[in-house]
Amino acid sequence: MAQYGLLIDYELCTGCQSCEVACKVEHDFPVGKWGIRVFDDGPWQKDDSNDEGSSFNWNKIPVPTDLCDGCEDRVNAGKKPTCVHHCLADVMTFGTLEELSKELAKKPKQVLWVIK
Amino acid sequence: MEFKNDLGKPWKYEEDGYTVIRTSVWSPPGCHPVGCGLKLYVNKDGILEKVEGDENDPITKGRLCVRCLDLKEVIYNPTRVLYPMKRDPKYRGQADKWERTTWEEAYEMIKQKREYVIENYGVEAIAAFSGTGRNGGIMVQEFAHEVLGTPNACYTQSGYACYTPRAAATAAITGCYYPEIDYAGGVEGTYDNPDYKIPEVVVLWGKEPLPSNGDGLFGHALIDLMKRGTKLISVDPRVNWLATRSAIHLRLRPGTDTAMGMAWLNVIINEDLYDHEFVENWCYGFDELKERVADMTPEKAAEICEVDAETIRKAARMYANAAQAGIAWGLAIDQNQNGTQAAQCILSLIAITGNLDKPGGQLVGEAKAAEPAVDDDMTSTYAATGHQLDGWAALGEELRNKTIGMKEYPLYVNSIRNAHADLMLDCLLTDKPYRIVMGMIQSTNIFAPTNSAESKKWHQALKRLEFVFATDVFMTPTIQACADLFLPLKCAPEHNSINYTHYSGSQIHFGITNKAIEVGECKSDVEIAVELGKYLGREQYIKRHTDEIAWLNNRRAQRNLIGGGKEDFYTIREKVHIQQGRKYYKYKTGHLRPDRQPGFLTSTGRVELYAYMFEGVGADPLPYYQEPPFSPHSTPELAKEYPFILTTGARTYAYFHSEHRQVPLLRELNPNPLIEINPEDAKELGIVDGQWVEISNQFGSAKLKAKVMPTVRKGTVMAQHGWWFPEQDGNEPNLYGVWQSNINTLIPNHYNGSLGFGAPYKCMICKVTPLKENYDVDMNEIQEKFKKVVD
């Protein structure tokens, strides 16, 4: 059986949290439980020569949690996982590890999660 | 992997036991008119079970933000008001005194009270108050002028400090409606349309479009554009996320935008970077503008704005040298006493660089070819848009002249057909020039801190009214304190409607809201207008706008579709999303003027860099810099006591202004009201991240939770707005904790610009005091109290 993954271009993840809420609604997770979380690396200043936005490190990175089931039901029905479908910045891709690892090599600032 | 999708599905279809309705929504719950595409899955019992983004939406393509994803928690929220409710005015402020009533009785109460007011005080003693953003909000003039018959429609935010100042400046200077950046929303194939060009540069000027989607601009279109090569320039005191992805970022001191704009003009004119052809053929007053900005060198602006002069030059050059570029200008322009002049600068920049009405530049709406039906001295704003004029015209001159603020701010009152907000507050408190007796609170939570300044004064003012009726989805502090009749509103999946970006004036996308479900006895704004209008014997509702569909056909479908009048609601509903195509360079083809002559709809037929319209009401026709009314420079003594610059209105994905606080999954994203403070300031004051603080100034105070962020300027704090706490006691004096974190109590009234527009919501002063107490909300309590119920 093919292993699935979630490829995320975190250069353009805006931290809108649509993935988090779409997931909670899909799985009926209550307050306090999550299937995916957006973590914030930043903002912290990486370059002290000026104070413009570009001198800050601020990356938002969605991470599937222990409760992520890769939207098994949706995927079996031929649909995208709900986080991928609703991602406002359109920076999430679901697929087999084989195809996603090729995409991963094409661009920096991406991360590939293997769905358990 | 290949996935299935629903591209090409009809507006209504069956799937797995559900009826699926495709729709384009606006509000309620509150949002801007982006018109995002939704698929609503309704089960056999008529219950909305699932909401999905609709891939058929040409702009959002199936993407959705958290507020629509969690729509069911709004619709089936146990605290939603589902039936008309009445309460004896003597019990105002008492949450347990509401009684269920019928629509018939509600209309009868309004009718009797209206007749009493007309007989004893005159119809102008009625006022209709509106809020921001919602579908029904743009109907306030209709409710006032046409349903109730009073001239006093009133958006209550000081200086109408939201969007309208920008739109009014645009109308005065260009005769067009709002110029939006061109993100290809209106053309088939969007970004791939052959007539379209990707903007090389987009300037984000006092705007954070990702969470705000201001006025229908789909914020994440910026990300789509960045993927296609667009570079960003940010003009913003704070580093927001987009600023970290910007090529240049000017972190100006809050409220100094006009100095910055004048300096850009100075650079572009002096370095000869402007579009000579456009300036010579289509602009008026270039030499006067050139002379006016001559003194505002980058060095001078650098001193005022506290940024580097060379960076100002770099930014101005980058914008002017782009083959096509847009300026996404935001709320910061309105929330500034000097904002009309900032708008004037930005419009001048758009014009002299030739970016106006150019592919990948700045879009303006097409003017209707027909003459306005009545000669009613309208300004060009409305000649250029589909807004209906008949109600305002039908009031007659005598009644129109009674509008609060007509004498003091005629351009404000006439161009937006609104009573002046700050003067309305005075009138309510003092009964001068006359007493207002009856009010309609239309889709607005006035003193939850969005649409008011010195909110406690509004609380006192509204309590002075004899009779108040209100429309909303949830009980609010404002209604709890001041209203006697609650009319429950439908949410977007419950009504038919038509929505358009920029409220139709400069529409890009045109969407049809298709009704999918019914909940309680709620009605839409349109249904209430029609039914109440009929009940009050108003002829246009008895004869023309006889029901929701007739209203939609008369007022939205036919009036706003280009070449309209051919298709009715039931025909266009099947399309759900309509891209009408774009004409560019309309000033050459006559499509910016009803008479179809080339040029702009101004007195000179050109873009008036020298604004005759301003001169006509005694204001300076050229831009000038004015220091914010309260700042370390204008009030140095006060600034010693209140050393921080306070900016308010920080956006979040979870909320639309004062809404959504009772929606558990959204509240969880941002449980407490936040104020961002620089780490050095926090350290000096002994504040740690997550600690509650009090901000205060000579006008008021509010408690918020500190978020220590290196991205706010030292000496500046940035506070969220809209906060109240539906989980708290609703009775007076607590009113759901509406005074706990009410930042608008710190904003003064009457610091408007010379035209009556603008107010210092984003450039006030305050001090910050750490608190020992912790006011954190218990999310388990929220979940327990507000989790959805479907019966």
Tab-separated table of N, CA, C and O in Angstrom, chain B residues 69 83 129 379 475 542 565 612 634 757 789:
chain	number	residue	atom	x	y	z
B	69	LEU	N	-16.062	27.939	7.587
B	69	LEU	CA	-15.863	26.532	7.942
B	69	LEU	C	-16.647	26.174	9.197
B	69	LEU	O	-17.129	25.061	9.346
B	83	TYR	N	-36.708	34.077	17.380
B	83	TYR	CA	-38.074	34.600	17.278
B	83	TYR	C	-38.055	36.086	17.611
B	83	TYR	O	-37.213	36.543	18.371
B	129	PHE	N	-29.585	53.390	12.659
B	129	PHE	CA	-28.138	53.280	12.881
B	129	PHE	C	-27.610	51.998	12.260
B	129	PHE	O	-28.186	50.926	12.476
B	379	THR	N	-23.780	63.845	-5.852
B	379	THR	CA	-22.381	63.952	-6.250
B	379	THR	C	-22.090	62.779	-7.168
B	379	THR	O	-22.893	61.874	-7.318
B	475	MET	N	-28.240	38.271	20.688
B	475	MET	CA	-28.384	39.372	21.640
B	475	MET	C	-27.006	40.015	21.803
B	475	MET	O	-25.990	39.319	21.876
B	542	ILE	N	-45.540	48.353	-1.705
B	542	ILE	CA	-46.851	47.809	-2.069
B	542	ILE	C	-46.907	47.564	-3.576
B	542	ILE	O	-47.414	46.544	-4.034
B	565	GLY	N	-31.065	44.065	-16.565
B	565	GLY	CA	-32.466	44.186	-16.917
B	565	GLY	C	-32.945	43.027	-17.764
B	565	GLY	O	-34.114	42.927	-18.082
B	612	TYR	N	-11.294	70.422	-7.009
B	612	TYR	CA	-12.320	71.477	-6.984
B	612	TYR	C	-13.430	71.164	-5.992
B	612	TYR	O	-14.007	72.049	-5.369
B	634	SER	N	2.246	66.905	18.739
B	634	SER	CA	1.151	67.884	18.821
B	634	SER	C	0.735	68.145	20.260
B	634	SER	O	0.257	69.229	20.580
B	757	PHE	N	-14.805	63.674	7.526
B	757	PHE	CA	-14.388	62.280	7.477
B	757	PHE	C	-13.148	62.042	8.332
B	757	PHE	O	-12.316	62.929	8.498
B	789	VAL	N	-26.491	23.142	18.892
B	789	VAL	CA	-27.585	22.187	19.076
B	789	VAL	C	-28.424	22.177	17.810
B	789	VAL	O	-28.711	23.216	17.241
